[in-house]
Structures are given as structure tokens and as C-alpha cells.
Amino acid sequence: MTTNEFDQDAAGAADLGKLEENLEKLEGLTKRLAKVMSHKRNVPASLQGPGQDLYMKAATAYMAEMMHNPAKMIEHQVGYWGKTLKHYVEAQNQIAHGKLEPPEDTGPSDPRFSNPLWDSHPFFNFMKQQYLLNAEAMQESLGGLEGLSERDRQRLDYFSRQIVDMLAPTNFLATNPDALEKAVETQGQSLVDGLENLVRDLEANQGELIVSLADKSAFKVGENIGTTPGQVVFRNRMLELIQYTPTTETVHEIPLVIFPPWINKFYILDLNAQKSLIKWLVDQGFTVFVTSWVNPDASYADVTLDTYVEEGYLAAIEAAKTICGTKKVNTVGYCIAGTTLSATLGVMKRRKDTSINSATFFTTMTDFSDPGEVGVFLADDFVDGLEAECAATGILDRFYMARTFSFLRSNDLIYKPAIKSYMMGETPPAFDLLFWNGDGTNLPGKMAVQYLRELCQGNQLAAGGFNVCGETVDLKDVTVPLCAVACETDHIAAWKSSYRGVQQMGSKDKTFILAGSGHIAGIVNPPAKKKYGHWTNPEIGLTAEDWRDSADAHEGSWWPKWQAWLAEKSGKQVPARAPGGPGFEPICPAPGTYVSAAPKL
């Protein structure tokens, strides 16, 4: 035997040994998988998909279309079968002539099919083109149905797209060339690593699949994320109030109190020194307070929006005023916290409380007459299920919120990361924004149902009046100077809906800014990055479409424009304030304890 032959045999034996080792690992992982699935979370059927009435309406509309307009249906079917059969014949013809290459591919470009094999390999190209033809046929068939309300049409379109996206050939190992190539290159190690990732995610979520989007071991709040210096200066059962340490010798007299959403953690505004809106505001000479909301457990079951207003907003505002020795504060509300800030301003107006000098709303919905994409989950079938879940457990578990928002961008937030993690065996990236995205919180049961029923479904702030803290308020009660920032591609708070809410507010001093990008990236957009432009237009009376068409475009971040607006509302310069004061001595350093405390479940 030659040395070369010996080396080849040794390499083959090593590969075989590696394969056997991986097979043993697969056996162990399979046992873990079976164990976690045997204790799978019981998710009510009402929260697994839309009610059967939606499909019955679609089926009825389809049958009516067949009866009353058969030519249209026949034309659609003939067109679909014609394209499918033509492509099949062309593929067969290539093989018959000895050409191991696909027929001409004139289909649309799709980032899911970026591997060159999707275009050059006969099998993969056939799978891709047939999938795209089927997807097109389904969308055209359902999109052309008559006899459905616009809301039902939107929901049918959304949930049918979910099915189409789920069935993409990229989502299956046997038809994903990237995953197959990686498995061969690694002697199956990628599949072992992928199964390990899958089992880990299932174990972390009681058998339900929530894809890990970021490497959780890469971040620790207070160490490399959420690190702007400050002190917790007030605490109650609802929040910790953080006051940040000044970095300038003087500051604006009127402090700023920021209310982040309690669906996630406040440090989205303090990811790191380069991205932190909080640090940037401190460096511009503002005294900044931020609320860090509690992560509620079942003991918070009876907490309502009244509690958030009284023990959250009003308590934080009073503390900031006392600490700074001012009669007024400026405020910011982000997402659901902006909606609740609107209600709080109404309560304060009814009580003749003039503590708010100005209000800023980040990606805030107050008029839910057209809630946009998220509206597909606001029908009774889902809300009834959530209400039953809240009644049974006392909370709305963060699992449901995470899953809902992920499905609004399923290709980006479910299937793409699932392919990389479970098929390719890759470790999730060390990405701070995605780490934050996975660090959600529970919601008190009554508060969640109240928000869904009265504000989202009932649209009471914009139509009829919303009862909160013993007062009936509506958008006309928001009379302080205001600035609203919406995001162009926001899939949670549609910018046009945000704009319509601002139009109905009673303030005579309104500024509306449309930022590029989405719900998070559009807000967390520091000037130094020079990303995403923004648009302004003082004519708030226009329709949303006309406002956008006639708006002035600006390059880069909206932060400096808002900072100039806020500075005008913030008074003269005074000596910088150290955190805390008499009766509000510092309790602990920022980011506090609530941000990392787990609920007692």
C-alpha cells in the first residue's frame, strides 16, 4: 500500500468515525426532542389560526364566483395549468435532448432563491418555478374573489400568504441546496448542530417553536447593552424611574420623561453608546428620565390601563417635577405607551393638571379605524381566544405577542433564521436589536383585554370616548404642543393610521415627521449612521397620501430635527442635575432591577 493510499484510507476512516459520532448525537437529541414535545404547551385552537368562519366565507365566495362567472374561473384555471404544463414540457424537453440544464427562467426575482443552483440545476430550478407559479395562481384566485368585505379580504390575503410562504421549497431540507451543500461539507455536523438549535428553542418555549434570532450569551443588560450611566430614583410596583447622569455643565430647565412600551424592555432606546437615543439626548443637554416597566406575573391580573396611568405616568411625572423643581415636564410615548400617553393627557386636561409642556409620540396608533397589517389579529376569533387565555392565567404571556409580531414578517423573522439555525446549524448572530426583540414581557390580563377590546376594536379614543381613571377622554383632549414620528414601512403602527390620529388631536401646535424604515430601525436611527431619510410637511390637514406627496425629503436621521423642536419646549439653561434629590435618593444604578427580573410564574 502506498503512502497516498494509506492517507486516503485514514481520511475515509476519520470521516466515517465523524459520521458515526454524529449519528449517536442525533439519537440523544431525538430523545430530548421527544421529551420536550411530550410536555408541549397547550395553545388553544382559537390562537392557532383564524376562525373557521373566514374560510367558510372564502369558500362561499369562491362557489358563488364559479356559479355566476364561470368564464373568469375557467380562464384563471386554464392560464395556471397552461403555464405549469408548459414549464414541465420544456424541462422534459431539455432532458430528452441530453441537456442537463433548466429551461429559460423568466420568473420574478426572489431573495429566498439566491443560491445559483436555483437557476442552473434542473431539479432545483423546476421546484422553484413550479412553486412560484402555484403561489401566483393562489394569490390571483383569492385576490379576485368578490362578495367579501375589505376586512375579510385583507385577512384572507394575509393568512393565505402565510401558507404559501410556509410551503416554499427553501423551508425543507430535501429541496434546499444551501442546507444540502452544508451537510455534505460538514459530514452531517451542520444537521446535528441544527437539531441541537431546534431542541434548545423548543425546550425554552415549552415545546412551541420560537426561533432564537440572536445569540443570547453575547449580551448582558447593564454590561454591554443598556449601559448609559444613571440611577433609579423612584420605584413602585409598576415601574422603576431612571434619571440619567448629565454629561454637560448645563441642561435645559424642563426635563424629559420617556415612556417606552411595556411589551418589551426600555433599553431599545439604549442598545449601545453609538445607537442610544437616551445617551444622545443627555449629550444634547437634556435631563432625561425613562420608565423601566415591571414584567408582570399573575398577581397583576387585575391591573388595567387606569393603573398604568395613575401609578405609571402620573407617578413618574410627579417624581420628575419634584426632583427637578419644575412645574412642567416634556414627555415621550413609544408605541402602546404613546397611545396611553394620549389617554393620560386627556385625563390631565379633565383634571386641569398642566404638568405636561409637550408630548412626542413615536410610532403611535390612536385611531384604529384602519390598523394596517396588525389588524388581521384584531378580529373576534383571536381576541376571544386571548381573552379566555388571560382569564385562565391572569396574564397575556409574552409568547403570544412574540409569535404574533414574528408572523407579521414571517420570512424575515421565522423562516430565514430557522433555515440558518436548524438546517445550516449556524449560531444565531450577536445582534443587539434582535436580542432585545427576544426579550419580551408579559402583559396584565385585564389591561391586555381592555386595550384590545376598547382601543383596538372599539376605537374609543378616536370615536366615542374612552373611559379611564374615572374620566371620559378622546383625542380632542390632547391639546399640548406635540410632535409625532411615524415610520414608513412600520408593520405594527401603520404610518397613515398614526397620521390620522394626530389630525384628530386638539392641539394647535402639531409637527409630524415620517421616518424611513420600520417600527424599530426607523426610531433607532442615530445621525452618525447616515441611514434612512425622513419627510416633513407642516400641512397636517391634508390626506396622508397628499401629505406624503408634497412633503419635503431630508437625508439622514430625524433626531436633530426633533432635538431642535424639543429644545424650544425645554426652557432656559440651568446647572446640570445629579440624579435624585431629597426624598428621591438614588436606589441603585441604571439600568435598575426590573429590566432583568423574571416574573414569578
Coordinates of N, CA and C in Angstrom, one line a residue, residues 482-563:
L482 N -47.4 69.1 20.3 CA -47.0 67.7 20.1 C -46.2 67.5 18.8
C483 N -45.4 66.5 18.8 CA -44.6 66.0 17.7 C -44.8 64.5 17.6
A484 N -45.1 64.1 16.4 CA -45.4 62.6 16.2 C -44.4 62.2 15.1
V485 N -43.7 61.0 15.4 CA -42.8 60.4 14.5 C -43.3 59.0 14.1
A486 N -43.7 58.9 12.8 CA -44.1 57.6 12.3 C -43.1 57.0 11.3
C487 N -43.2 55.7 11.0 CA -42.2 55.1 10.2 C -42.8 54.5 8.9
E488 N -42.1 54.7 7.8 CA -42.7 54.5 6.5 C -43.1 53.0 6.3
T489 N -42.3 52.1 6.7 CA -42.7 50.7 6.5 C -43.1 50.0 7.8
D490 N -43.6 50.7 8.7 CA -44.0 50.1 10.0 C -45.1 49.1 9.8
H491 N -44.9 47.9 10.3 CA -45.9 46.8 10.1 C -46.7 46.7 11.4
I492 N -46.4 47.4 12.5 CA -47.2 47.4 13.7 C -48.1 48.6 13.9
A493 N -47.5 49.8 13.7 CA -48.3 51.0 13.7 C -48.2 51.7 12.4
A494 N -49.1 51.4 11.5 CA -49.1 51.9 10.1 C -49.1 53.5 10.2
W495 N -48.2 54.0 9.4 CA -47.9 55.5 9.5 C -49.2 56.3 9.1
K496 N -49.9 55.8 8.2 CA -51.1 56.6 7.8 C -52.2 56.6 8.9
S497 N -52.3 55.5 9.6 CA -53.2 55.5 10.8 C -52.7 56.4 11.9
S498 N -51.4 56.4 12.1 CA -50.7 57.3 13.1 C -51.0 58.8 12.7
Y499 N -50.9 59.1 11.4 CA -51.1 60.4 10.9 C -52.6 60.8 11.2
R500 N -53.5 59.9 10.9 CA -55.0 60.3 11.1 C -55.3 60.5 12.5
G501 N -54.6 59.8 13.4 CA -54.8 60.1 14.9 C -54.3 61.5 15.3
V502 N -53.2 61.8 14.8 CA -52.6 63.2 15.0 C -53.6 64.3 14.5
Q503 N -54.1 64.0 13.3 CA -55.1 65.0 12.8 C -56.2 65.3 13.7
Q504 N -56.7 64.3 14.5 CA -57.8 64.4 15.3 C -57.5 65.0 16.7
M505 N -56.2 65.1 17.0 CA -55.9 65.7 18.3 C -56.2 67.2 18.4
G506 N -56.5 67.6 19.6 CA -57.0 69.0 19.7 C -55.9 70.1 19.7
S507 N -54.6 69.7 19.7 CA -53.5 70.6 19.8 C -53.5 71.6 18.6
K508 N -53.1 72.8 18.8 CA -53.0 73.8 17.7 C -51.5 73.8 17.3
D509 N -50.6 73.1 17.9 CA -49.2 73.1 17.6 C -48.8 71.6 17.3
K510 N -48.8 71.3 16.0 CA -48.6 69.9 15.7 C -47.4 69.8 14.7
T511 N -46.6 68.8 14.9 CA -45.5 68.5 14.0 C -45.5 67.0 13.7
F512 N -45.5 66.7 12.4 CA -45.5 65.3 12.0 C -44.2 65.0 11.2
I513 N -43.5 63.9 11.6 CA -42.3 63.5 10.9 C -42.5 62.1 10.4
L514 N -42.2 61.8 9.2 CA -42.3 60.5 8.6 C -40.8 60.0 8.4
A515 N -40.4 59.0 9.2 CA -39.1 58.5 9.1 C -39.0 57.3 8.2
G516 N -37.9 57.1 7.6 CA -37.7 55.9 6.7 C -37.6 54.6 7.6
S517 N -37.7 53.5 7.0 CA -37.6 52.2 7.6 C -38.8 51.8 8.5
G518 N -38.7 50.9 9.5 CA -39.8 50.3 10.2 C -39.9 50.7 11.6
H519 N -40.7 49.9 12.4 CA -41.1 50.2 13.7 C -39.9 50.5 14.7
I520 N -38.8 49.8 14.5 CA -37.7 49.9 15.4 C -36.6 50.6 14.7
A521 N -36.1 50.2 13.6 CA -35.0 50.8 12.9 C -35.2 52.2 12.5
G522 N -36.5 52.6 12.3 CA -36.8 53.9 11.9 C -36.7 54.9 13.1
I523 N -36.8 54.4 14.3 CA -36.7 55.2 15.5 C -35.2 55.1 16.0
V524 N -34.6 54.0 16.0 CA -33.2 53.8 16.5 C -32.3 54.1 15.3
N525 N -32.2 55.4 15.0 CA -31.5 55.8 13.7 C -30.6 57.0 14.1
P526 N -29.5 56.8 14.7 CA -28.6 57.9 15.1 C -28.0 58.6 13.9
P527 N -27.8 59.9 14.1 CA -27.3 60.7 13.0 C -26.0 60.2 12.4
A528 N -25.1 59.7 13.2 CA -23.8 59.3 12.7 C -23.9 58.2 11.7
K529 N -25.0 57.4 11.7 CA -25.1 56.3 10.8 C -25.4 56.7 9.4
K530 N -26.0 57.9 9.3 CA -26.4 58.5 8.0 C -27.3 57.5 7.2
K531 N -28.3 56.9 7.9 CA -29.2 56.0 7.2 C -30.6 56.5 7.3
Y532 N -31.4 56.0 6.4 CA -32.8 56.3 6.3 C -33.1 57.8 6.4
G533 N -33.7 58.3 5.4 CA -34.1 59.7 5.4 C -35.4 59.9 6.1
H534 N -36.0 61.1 6.0 CA -37.3 61.4 6.7 C -37.9 62.6 5.9
W535 N -39.2 62.7 6.1 CA -40.0 63.7 5.4 C -40.8 64.6 6.4
T536 N -40.9 65.8 6.0 CA -41.7 66.8 6.9 C -42.6 67.6 6.0
N537 N -43.7 68.0 6.6 CA -44.7 68.8 5.8 C -45.6 69.5 6.9
P538 N -45.7 70.8 7.0 CA -46.5 71.5 8.0 C -48.0 71.4 7.8
E539 N -48.4 70.9 6.6 CA -49.8 70.9 6.2 C -50.5 69.6 6.8
I540 N -50.8 69.6 8.0 CA -51.4 68.4 8.7 C -52.8 68.2 8.2
G541 N -53.5 69.1 7.6 CA -54.9 69.0 7.2 C -55.0 68.1 5.9
L542 N -54.0 67.8 5.2 CA -54.0 67.0 4.0 C -54.3 65.5 4.3
T543 N -54.8 64.8 3.3 CA -54.8 63.4 3.4 C -53.4 62.8 3.6
A544 N -53.3 61.6 4.1 CA -52.0 61.1 4.3 C -51.2 60.9 3.0
E545 N -51.9 60.5 1.9 CA -51.3 60.4 0.6 C -50.8 61.8 0.1
D546 N -51.6 62.8 0.2 CA -51.3 64.1 -0.3 C -50.1 64.7 0.6
W547 N -50.2 64.4 1.9 CA -49.1 64.9 2.8 C -47.8 64.4 2.4
R548 N -47.8 63.0 2.1 CA -46.5 62.4 1.7 C -46.1 62.9 0.3
D549 N -47.0 63.1 -0.6 CA -46.6 63.5 -2.0 C -46.0 64.9 -2.0
S550 N -46.5 65.8 -1.1 CA -46.0 67.2 -1.1 C -45.0 67.4 0.0
A551 N -44.5 66.4 0.7 CA -43.6 66.6 1.8 C -42.2 66.9 1.3
D552 N -41.4 67.5 2.2 CA -40.0 67.8 1.9 C -39.2 66.6 2.3
A553 N -38.3 66.1 1.5 CA -37.5 65.0 1.8 C -36.1 65.5 2.4
H554 N -35.7 64.8 3.4 CA -34.4 65.1 4.1 C -33.6 63.9 4.2
E555 N -32.3 64.0 4.1 CA -31.4 62.9 4.2 C -31.1 62.6 5.7
G556 N -30.9 61.4 6.0 CA -30.4 61.0 7.4 C -31.5 61.1 8.4
S557 N -31.0 61.0 9.7 CA -31.8 60.8 10.8 C -32.7 62.0 11.1
W558 N -33.9 61.8 11.7 CA -34.8 62.8 12.1 C -34.4 63.3 13.5
W559 N -33.5 62.7 14.2 CA -33.2 63.1 15.6 C -32.8 64.6 15.7
P560 N -31.9 65.1 14.9 CA -31.6 66.6 15.1 C -32.8 67.5 14.9
K561 N -33.7 67.2 14.0 CA -34.9 68.0 13.7 C -35.8 68.0 15.0
W562 N -35.9 66.8 15.5 CA -36.8 66.7 16.8 C -36.1 67.4 17.9
Q563 N -34.7 67.2 18.0 CA -34.0 67.9 19.1 C -34.2 69.4 19.1

